[in-house]
Amino acid sequence: MDRRLVLAAALGLAAAAALPARAQEVAKIGLILPMTGPFASTGKQIEAAVKLFQARNGDTAGGRKVQVILKDDGGTADVTKRLAQELIVNDKVVAIAGFGLTPLALAAAPLATQAKVPAIVMAAATSTVTEASPFVVRTSFTLAQVTVPMAEWAARDGIRKVVTLVSDYGPGIDAEKAFTEVFTKAGGTVENLRVPLRNPDFSPFLQRAADAKPDAVFVFTPSGVGAQFMKQFVERGLDKGGIRLISTGDVVDDDILNDMGDAALGVVSTHHYSAAHDSAENKAFVEAFRKAAGFRPNFMAVGGWDGMQALYAGLDATKGQGGQALVDAIKGTTWTSPRGLLTIDGATRDVVQSVYVRKVERKDGELWNVEFGSSPAVKDPVKAAKAP
Ligand code: DHB
């Protein structure tokens, strides 16, 4: 080789070596979602939001290129665990993220602890998820957080007797407990029913609910399942029987609300996000999301969007460092999300946010959850009750 070329090559190498090692390294994020199976709508929403976030905010943070590696766990906890392990060991990810359901987040949490890799929970919403590892940060919500305002509203609105009907696992049990505690304290009476999470048939439970002749049925199902619930609610004639339907926003999910038809009109629910949220940030988010993805964003999409926001803010603060430094940098951060103001609680690593009371209305030919009340800066009440 020409001597000048050798010299140039050597100089090039020396220049590269002078760069901080990390700046040359891609910061990989392992995104584990149910892209197939009964909870695939959660994966579809979060994936679209993560893509939109990078399209709008660029693919570098803290001086490093950020590469998202998407893996499909099909909603099965054993698969989540194996994928988390592979992403940590083989891909050397700076963080794992996603987790469409509580059992999936709980399966990955011990690996986050062991490897000291942050786990950004964008969906799973049982209170205990953040306690499963000091490396868990949550950008979704907790069922207790959104259910307490529902029970308060129902009591204020003159509802006295309620049957609760929840999916029989972590978040459903949290919702049942929060509703029952607050509503009975306000003088109401409650009967509790639980329906299996997998392949649910709501009919026998709806019959029992109708027989109890309550003023209202309070429902929690995970995202995507509400359409089937609503169909059976109508088939059983409960919508015509004078029994009101109240729920968490998971049931009247913005992704499937339009398919529910008129039966959903008037349903009052509480949640942290509605696609109809009236703010400049949300209007821009919904418009860009619909354009890019071809469907309407729901609360899962916002959990994914804000998970990326947390990661980018953390990487910027640590100049691209992961591990304990990244979790510490995310603690206490605040930003304006499409849902409103959001803070990651410095003590619990859980999300503090407004919870809105909404009613399903038809506007411009579509069904929307129109907000008409709100409680600001709501913490997860389960952990708040335990705090010293
Ligand atoms: C969980 C899943 C959901 O789809 C939802 O809407 C709420 C909670 C969960 O498994 O934690």
Coordinates of C-alpha atoms and ligand atoms in Angstrom, one line a residue:
M1 CA 0.0 0.0 0.0
D2 CA 1.1 3.5 -0.7
R3 CA 2.8 5.0 2.4
R4 CA 0.6 8.0 2.4
L5 CA -2.5 5.8 2.4
V6 CA -1.1 3.8 5.3
L7 CA -0.5 7.0 7.2
A8 CA -4.0 8.3 6.4
A9 CA -5.6 5.1 7.6
A10 CA -3.5 5.2 10.8
L11 CA -4.6 8.8 11.4
G12 CA -8.2 7.8 10.8
L13 CA -8.0 5.0 13.4
A14 CA -6.4 7.4 15.9
A15 CA -9.2 9.9 15.4
A16 CA -11.8 7.2 15.9
A17 CA -10.1 6.0 19.1
A18 CA -10.1 9.5 20.5
L19 CA -13.9 9.5 20.4
P20 CA -15.6 8.4 23.6
A21 CA -16.3 4.6 23.1
R22 CA -20.0 5.0 23.9
A23 CA -20.6 7.5 21.1
Q24 CA -19.7 4.9 18.5
E25 CA -21.9 2.3 20.1
V26 CA -25.6 2.1 19.2
A27 CA -27.9 2.3 22.3
K28 CA -30.2 -0.6 21.7
I29 CA -33.7 -0.8 23.3
G30 CA -35.4 -4.2 23.5
L31 CA -39.1 -3.7 22.9
I32 CA -41.1 -6.8 23.9
L33 CA -44.7 -6.7 22.9
P34 CA -47.6 -9.0 22.2
M35 CA -47.7 -8.6 18.4
T36 CA -49.8 -11.8 17.9
G37 CA -52.4 -13.5 19.9
P38 CA -55.5 -12.1 21.8
F39 CA -53.6 -8.9 23.0
A40 CA -52.0 -8.0 19.6
S41 CA -53.8 -4.7 19.5
T42 CA -51.7 -3.6 22.5
G43 CA -48.5 -4.4 20.5
K44 CA -49.8 -2.8 17.4
Q45 CA -50.6 0.5 19.2
I46 CA -47.3 0.7 21.1
E47 CA -45.1 -0.2 18.1
A48 CA -46.8 2.5 16.1
A49 CA -46.2 5.1 18.9
V50 CA -42.5 4.2 19.3
K51 CA -42.0 4.5 15.5
L52 CA -43.8 7.9 15.5
F53 CA -41.7 9.1 18.4
Q54 CA -38.5 8.3 16.6
A55 CA -39.8 9.8 13.3
R56 CA -40.6 13.1 15.1
N57 CA -37.7 13.2 17.7
G58 CA -34.9 11.7 15.7
D59 CA -32.9 8.5 16.5
T60 CA -30.2 9.9 18.8
A61 CA -30.3 10.6 22.5
G62 CA -27.4 11.4 24.9
G63 CA -25.1 11.4 21.9
R64 CA -25.9 7.8 20.9
K65 CA -27.9 6.4 18.0
V66 CA -31.0 4.7 19.5
Q67 CA -32.0 1.5 17.8
V68 CA -35.3 -0.2 18.8
I69 CA -35.3 -4.0 18.5
L70 CA -38.9 -5.3 18.4
K71 CA -39.7 -8.8 19.7
D72 CA -43.1 -10.5 19.8
D73 CA -43.9 -12.5 23.0
G74 CA -47.4 -13.4 21.8
G75 CA -48.7 -12.5 25.3
T76 CA -47.0 -15.5 26.9
A77 CA -44.9 -14.9 30.1
D78 CA -42.3 -17.6 29.4
V79 CA -41.6 -16.1 26.0
T80 CA -41.2 -12.6 27.5
K81 CA -38.7 -13.9 29.9
R82 CA -36.6 -15.7 27.3
L83 CA -36.7 -12.7 25.0
A84 CA -35.7 -10.3 27.8
Q85 CA -32.8 -12.7 28.6
E86 CA -31.6 -12.8 24.9
L87 CA -31.9 -9.0 24.5
I88 CA -29.8 -8.4 27.7
V89 CA -27.2 -11.0 27.1
N90 CA -26.8 -11.2 23.3
D91 CA -27.9 -7.7 22.1
K92 CA -26.5 -5.9 25.2
V93 CA -29.5 -3.6 25.3
V94 CA -29.4 -0.4 27.3
A95 CA -33.0 -1.0 28.4
I96 CA -35.9 -3.4 27.9
A97 CA -39.4 -1.9 27.3
G98 CA -43.0 -2.7 26.4
F99 CA -44.7 -5.4 28.6
G100 CA -48.3 -5.6 27.3
L101 CA -49.8 -7.4 30.4
T102 CA -49.0 -7.7 34.1
P103 CA -47.8 -11.3 34.0
L104 CA -45.4 -10.4 31.2
A105 CA -43.9 -7.5 33.1
L106 CA -43.6 -9.6 36.3
A107 CA -41.7 -12.3 34.3
A108 CA -39.1 -9.9 33.0
A109 CA -38.6 -7.9 36.3
P110 CA -36.1 -10.3 38.0
L111 CA -33.9 -10.2 34.9
A112 CA -33.8 -6.4 35.0
T113 CA -32.7 -6.5 38.6
Q114 CA -30.1 -9.2 38.0
A115 CA -28.6 -7.5 35.0
K116 CA -29.1 -3.9 36.3
V117 CA -31.0 -3.0 33.1
P118 CA -33.9 -0.6 33.2
A119 CA -37.3 -2.0 32.3
I120 CA -39.7 0.6 30.9
V121 CA -43.3 -0.7 31.5
M122 CA -45.4 1.0 28.8
A123 CA -48.7 -1.0 29.4
A124 CA -49.0 -3.4 32.4
A125 CA -51.0 -1.6 35.1
T126 CA -51.2 -3.7 38.3
S127 CA -49.9 -1.6 41.3
T128 CA -47.2 -4.1 42.3
V129 CA -45.4 -4.1 39.0
T130 CA -43.1 -1.2 40.0
E131 CA -42.2 -3.1 43.2
A132 CA -41.1 -6.2 41.3
S133 CA -37.7 -4.5 40.6
P134 CA -35.9 -1.3 41.4
F135 CA -35.2 -1.1 37.7
V136 CA -38.8 -0.8 36.6
V137 CA -40.1 2.6 35.5
R138 CA -43.8 2.8 34.5
T139 CA -45.3 5.2 31.9
S140 CA -48.8 3.7 31.6
F141 CA -51.1 3.9 34.7
T142 CA -52.4 1.8 37.5
L143 CA -55.9 0.5 37.8
A144 CA -56.3 1.8 41.3
Q145 CA -55.2 5.2 40.1
V146 CA -58.0 5.4 37.5
T147 CA -60.7 3.5 39.5
V148 CA -60.8 5.6 42.7
P149 CA -62.1 8.7 40.7
M150 CA -64.7 6.4 39.1
A151 CA -66.0 5.2 42.5
E152 CA -66.1 8.8 43.8
W153 CA -68.0 10.0 40.7
A154 CA -70.5 7.1 40.9
A155 CA -71.3 7.9 44.5
R156 CA -71.6 11.7 43.7
D157 CA -73.9 10.9 40.8
G158 CA -76.5 9.1 43.0
I159 CA -75.5 5.5 42.1
R160 CA -76.1 3.4 45.2
K161 CA -75.8 -0.3 44.3
V162 CA -73.1 -1.6 41.9
V163 CA -72.1 -5.0 40.6
T164 CA -68.3 -5.0 39.7
L165 CA -67.3 -7.3 36.8
V166 CA -63.5 -7.6 36.3
S167 CA -61.0 -9.8 34.4
D168 CA -59.7 -12.2 37.0
Y169 CA -56.0 -11.3 37.4
G170 CA -53.8 -8.5 38.8
P171 CA -55.3 -5.3 37.3
G172 CA -58.9 -6.6 37.6
I173 CA -58.4 -7.4 41.2
D174 CA -56.8 -4.0 41.9
A175 CA -59.8 -2.3 40.1
E176 CA -62.4 -4.4 42.1
K177 CA -60.6 -3.6 45.4
A178 CA -60.3 0.1 44.8
F179 CA -63.9 0.5 43.6
T180 CA -65.3 -1.5 46.5
E181 CA -63.3 0.3 49.2
V182 CA -64.1 3.8 48.0
F183 CA -67.7 3.2 47.0
T184 CA -68.7 1.4 50.2
K185 CA -67.0 4.1 52.3
A186 CA -69.3 6.5 50.5
G187 CA -72.3 4.5 51.6
G188 CA -72.9 2.3 48.5
T189 CA -73.3 -1.4 48.3
V190 CA -71.2 -3.7 46.0
E191 CA -71.3 -7.3 44.7
N192 CA -68.1 -8.6 43.1
L193 CA -67.9 -10.8 40.0
R194 CA -64.7 -12.0 38.2
V195 CA -64.5 -13.4 34.7
P196 CA -61.5 -15.4 33.4
L197 CA -58.8 -13.5 31.5
R198 CA -58.4 -16.0 28.7
N199 CA -61.3 -16.6 26.2
P200 CA -63.9 -14.8 28.4
D201 CA -67.6 -15.6 28.1
F202 CA -69.4 -12.7 29.8
S203 CA -72.9 -14.0 29.4
P204 CA -73.3 -16.0 32.7
F205 CA -71.8 -13.1 34.6
L206 CA -74.0 -10.5 32.9
Q207 CA -77.1 -12.7 33.8
R208 CA -76.0 -12.7 37.5
A209 CA -75.4 -9.0 37.3
A210 CA -78.9 -8.4 35.8
D211 CA -80.5 -10.6 38.5
A212 CA -78.9 -8.5 41.2
K213 CA -80.8 -5.4 39.9
P214 CA -78.0 -2.9 40.6
D215 CA -78.1 0.8 39.5
A216 CA -74.8 0.2 37.6
V217 CA -72.3 -2.4 36.5
F218 CA -68.7 -1.3 36.9
V219 CA -66.4 -3.1 34.4
F220 CA -62.6 -3.7 33.8
T221 CA -61.3 -5.7 30.9
P222 CA -57.9 -5.4 29.3
S223 CA -57.4 -3.4 26.2
G224 CA -59.1 -4.9 23.1
V225 CA -61.5 -7.1 25.0
G226 CA -64.2 -4.4 25.5
A227 CA -65.8 -4.9 22.1
Q228 CA -66.8 -8.5 23.0
F229 CA -68.0 -7.4 26.4
M230 CA -70.2 -4.7 24.8
K231 CA -71.7 -7.2 22.3
Q232 CA -72.7 -9.5 25.1
F233 CA -74.0 -6.7 27.2
V234 CA -76.3 -5.7 24.4
E235 CA -77.3 -9.4 23.6
R236 CA -78.4 -9.8 27.2
G237 CA -80.5 -6.7 26.9
L238 CA -78.7 -5.0 29.8
D239 CA -78.5 -1.7 27.9
K240 CA -82.3 -1.6 27.8
G241 CA -82.8 -2.8 31.3
G242 CA -82.1 0.5 33.1
I243 CA -78.7 -0.7 34.4
R244 CA -76.0 1.8 33.7
L245 CA -72.6 0.8 32.5
I246 CA -69.6 2.5 34.1
S247 CA -66.0 1.4 33.5
T248 CA -62.3 2.1 33.4
G249 CA -61.2 3.5 30.0
D250 CA -59.8 0.1 29.1
V251 CA -63.3 -1.1 28.2
V252 CA -64.2 1.8 25.9
D253 CA -60.7 1.8 24.4
D254 CA -60.3 4.4 21.6
D255 CA -59.0 1.7 19.3
I256 CA -62.3 -0.3 19.3
L257 CA -64.8 2.3 20.4
N258 CA -66.1 3.0 16.9
D259 CA -66.9 -0.6 16.3
M260 CA -69.1 -0.8 19.4
G261 CA -71.8 1.4 17.9
D262 CA -74.7 3.2 19.7
A263 CA -74.6 0.8 22.6
A264 CA -71.5 2.6 23.9
L265 CA -73.1 6.0 23.8
G266 CA -73.4 7.6 27.2
V267 CA -71.0 5.1 28.9
V268 CA -69.1 7.0 31.7
S269 CA -65.5 5.9 32.4
T270 CA -62.4 7.2 34.0
H271 CA -58.9 7.0 32.6
H272 CA -55.6 8.9 32.0
Y273 CA -56.0 9.2 28.2
S274 CA -58.6 9.9 25.7
A275 CA -57.9 10.5 22.0
A276 CA -60.4 13.4 22.4
H277 CA -58.2 15.1 25.0
D278 CA -58.4 18.8 24.3
S279 CA -54.9 20.1 24.1
A280 CA -52.5 21.3 21.3
E281 CA -50.1 18.4 22.1
N282 CA -52.8 15.8 21.8
K283 CA -54.3 17.2 18.6
A284 CA -50.8 17.1 17.0
F285 CA -50.2 13.6 18.3
V286 CA -53.5 12.1 17.1
E287 CA -53.2 13.7 13.7
A288 CA -49.6 12.5 13.2
F289 CA -50.4 9.1 14.6
R290 CA -53.4 8.6 12.3
K291 CA -51.5 9.7 9.3
A292 CA -48.5 7.4 10.0
A293 CA -50.3 4.4 11.4
G294 CA -53.7 4.6 9.7
F295 CA -55.7 4.1 12.9
R296 CA -56.6 6.1 16.1
P297 CA -54.2 6.0 19.0
N298 CA -55.4 4.7 22.3
F299 CA -54.0 4.7 25.9
M300 CA -51.5 2.0 25.0
A301 CA -50.0 4.2 22.3
V302 CA -49.5 7.0 24.8
G303 CA -47.8 4.7 27.2
G304 CA -45.4 3.8 24.4
W305 CA -44.8 7.4 23.4
D306 CA -44.1 8.5 26.9
G307 CA -41.9 5.4 27.5
M308 CA -39.7 6.7 24.7
Q309 CA -39.9 10.2 26.1
A310 CA -38.6 8.8 29.5
L311 CA -35.8 6.9 27.8
Y312 CA -34.6 9.8 25.7
A313 CA -34.7 12.2 28.6
G314 CA -32.8 9.7 30.7
L315 CA -30.2 9.0 28.0
D316 CA -29.7 12.8 27.4
A317 CA -29.1 13.3 31.1
T318 CA -26.6 10.4 31.4
K319 CA -24.9 11.2 28.1
G320 CA -25.9 7.8 26.9
Q321 CA -25.2 5.7 30.0
G322 CA -27.5 2.9 30.9
G323 CA -27.9 0.8 34.1
Q324 CA -28.5 2.4 37.5
A325 CA -27.6 5.9 36.2
L326 CA -30.3 5.7 33.6
V327 CA -33.0 4.7 36.1
D328 CA -31.9 7.5 38.5
A329 CA -31.9 10.1 35.7
I330 CA -35.5 9.2 34.8
K331 CA -36.8 9.4 38.4
G332 CA -38.6 12.7 39.0
T333 CA -38.7 13.8 35.3
T334 CA -41.8 15.7 34.2
W335 CA -43.1 16.5 30.7
T336 CA -46.2 17.5 28.8
S337 CA -47.6 14.3 27.2
P338 CA -50.5 14.1 24.8
R339 CA -52.4 13.0 28.0
G340 CA -51.5 16.1 30.0
L341 CA -48.7 16.7 32.5
L342 CA -46.9 13.6 33.6
T343 CA -44.3 13.0 36.3
I344 CA -42.3 9.9 37.1
D345 CA -42.5 9.7 40.9
G346 CA -38.9 9.8 42.3
A347 CA -39.7 7.4 45.1
T348 CA -41.9 4.8 43.4
R349 CA -40.8 5.1 39.7
D350 CA -44.6 5.0 38.9
V351 CA -46.5 7.6 36.9
V352 CA -48.2 10.6 38.4
Q353 CA -50.9 12.1 36.2
S354 CA -54.4 13.5 35.7
V355 CA -57.3 11.2 35.7
Y356 CA -60.3 12.3 33.6
V357 CA -64.0 11.5 33.8
R358 CA -65.4 10.9 30.3
K359 CA -68.6 10.1 28.5
V360 CA -68.9 8.4 25.1
E361 CA -70.4 10.8 22.5
R362 CA -70.7 10.9 18.8
K363 CA -68.9 13.8 17.1
D364 CA -68.2 14.2 13.4
G365 CA -69.4 10.7 12.7
E366 CA -67.1 9.0 15.2
L367 CA -67.4 7.9 18.8
W368 CA -65.1 9.6 21.3
N369 CA -64.5 9.6 25.1
V370 CA -65.3 13.2 25.8
E371 CA -63.7 14.5 29.0
F372 CA -65.9 16.4 31.4
G373 CA -64.0 16.3 34.7
S374 CA -60.5 15.7 36.0
S375 CA -58.4 15.0 39.1
P376 CA -54.8 16.4 38.8
A377 CA -51.6 14.8 39.8
V378 CA -53.0 11.4 41.0
K379 CA -50.5 9.0 42.4
D380 CA -51.0 5.2 42.5
P381 CA -53.2 5.1 45.7
V382 CA -52.0 1.6 46.6
K383 CA -48.4 2.8 47.1
A384 CA -49.5 6.2 48.4
A385 CA -51.3 4.4 51.2
K386 CA -48.1 2.5 52.1
A387 CA -45.8 5.5 52.0
P388 CA -44.3 6.6 55.3
Ligands
DHB1 C1 -53.3 -4.6 31.8 C2 -53.5 -4.9 30.4 C3 -54.4 -4.1 29.7 O1 -54.6 -4.3 28.4 C4 -55.0 -3.0 30.3 O2 -55.9 -2.3 29.6 C5 -54.8 -2.8 31.6 C6 -53.9 -3.6 32.4 C7 -52.3 -5.5 32.5 O3 -52.2 -6.7 32.2 O4 -51.7 -5.0 33.5

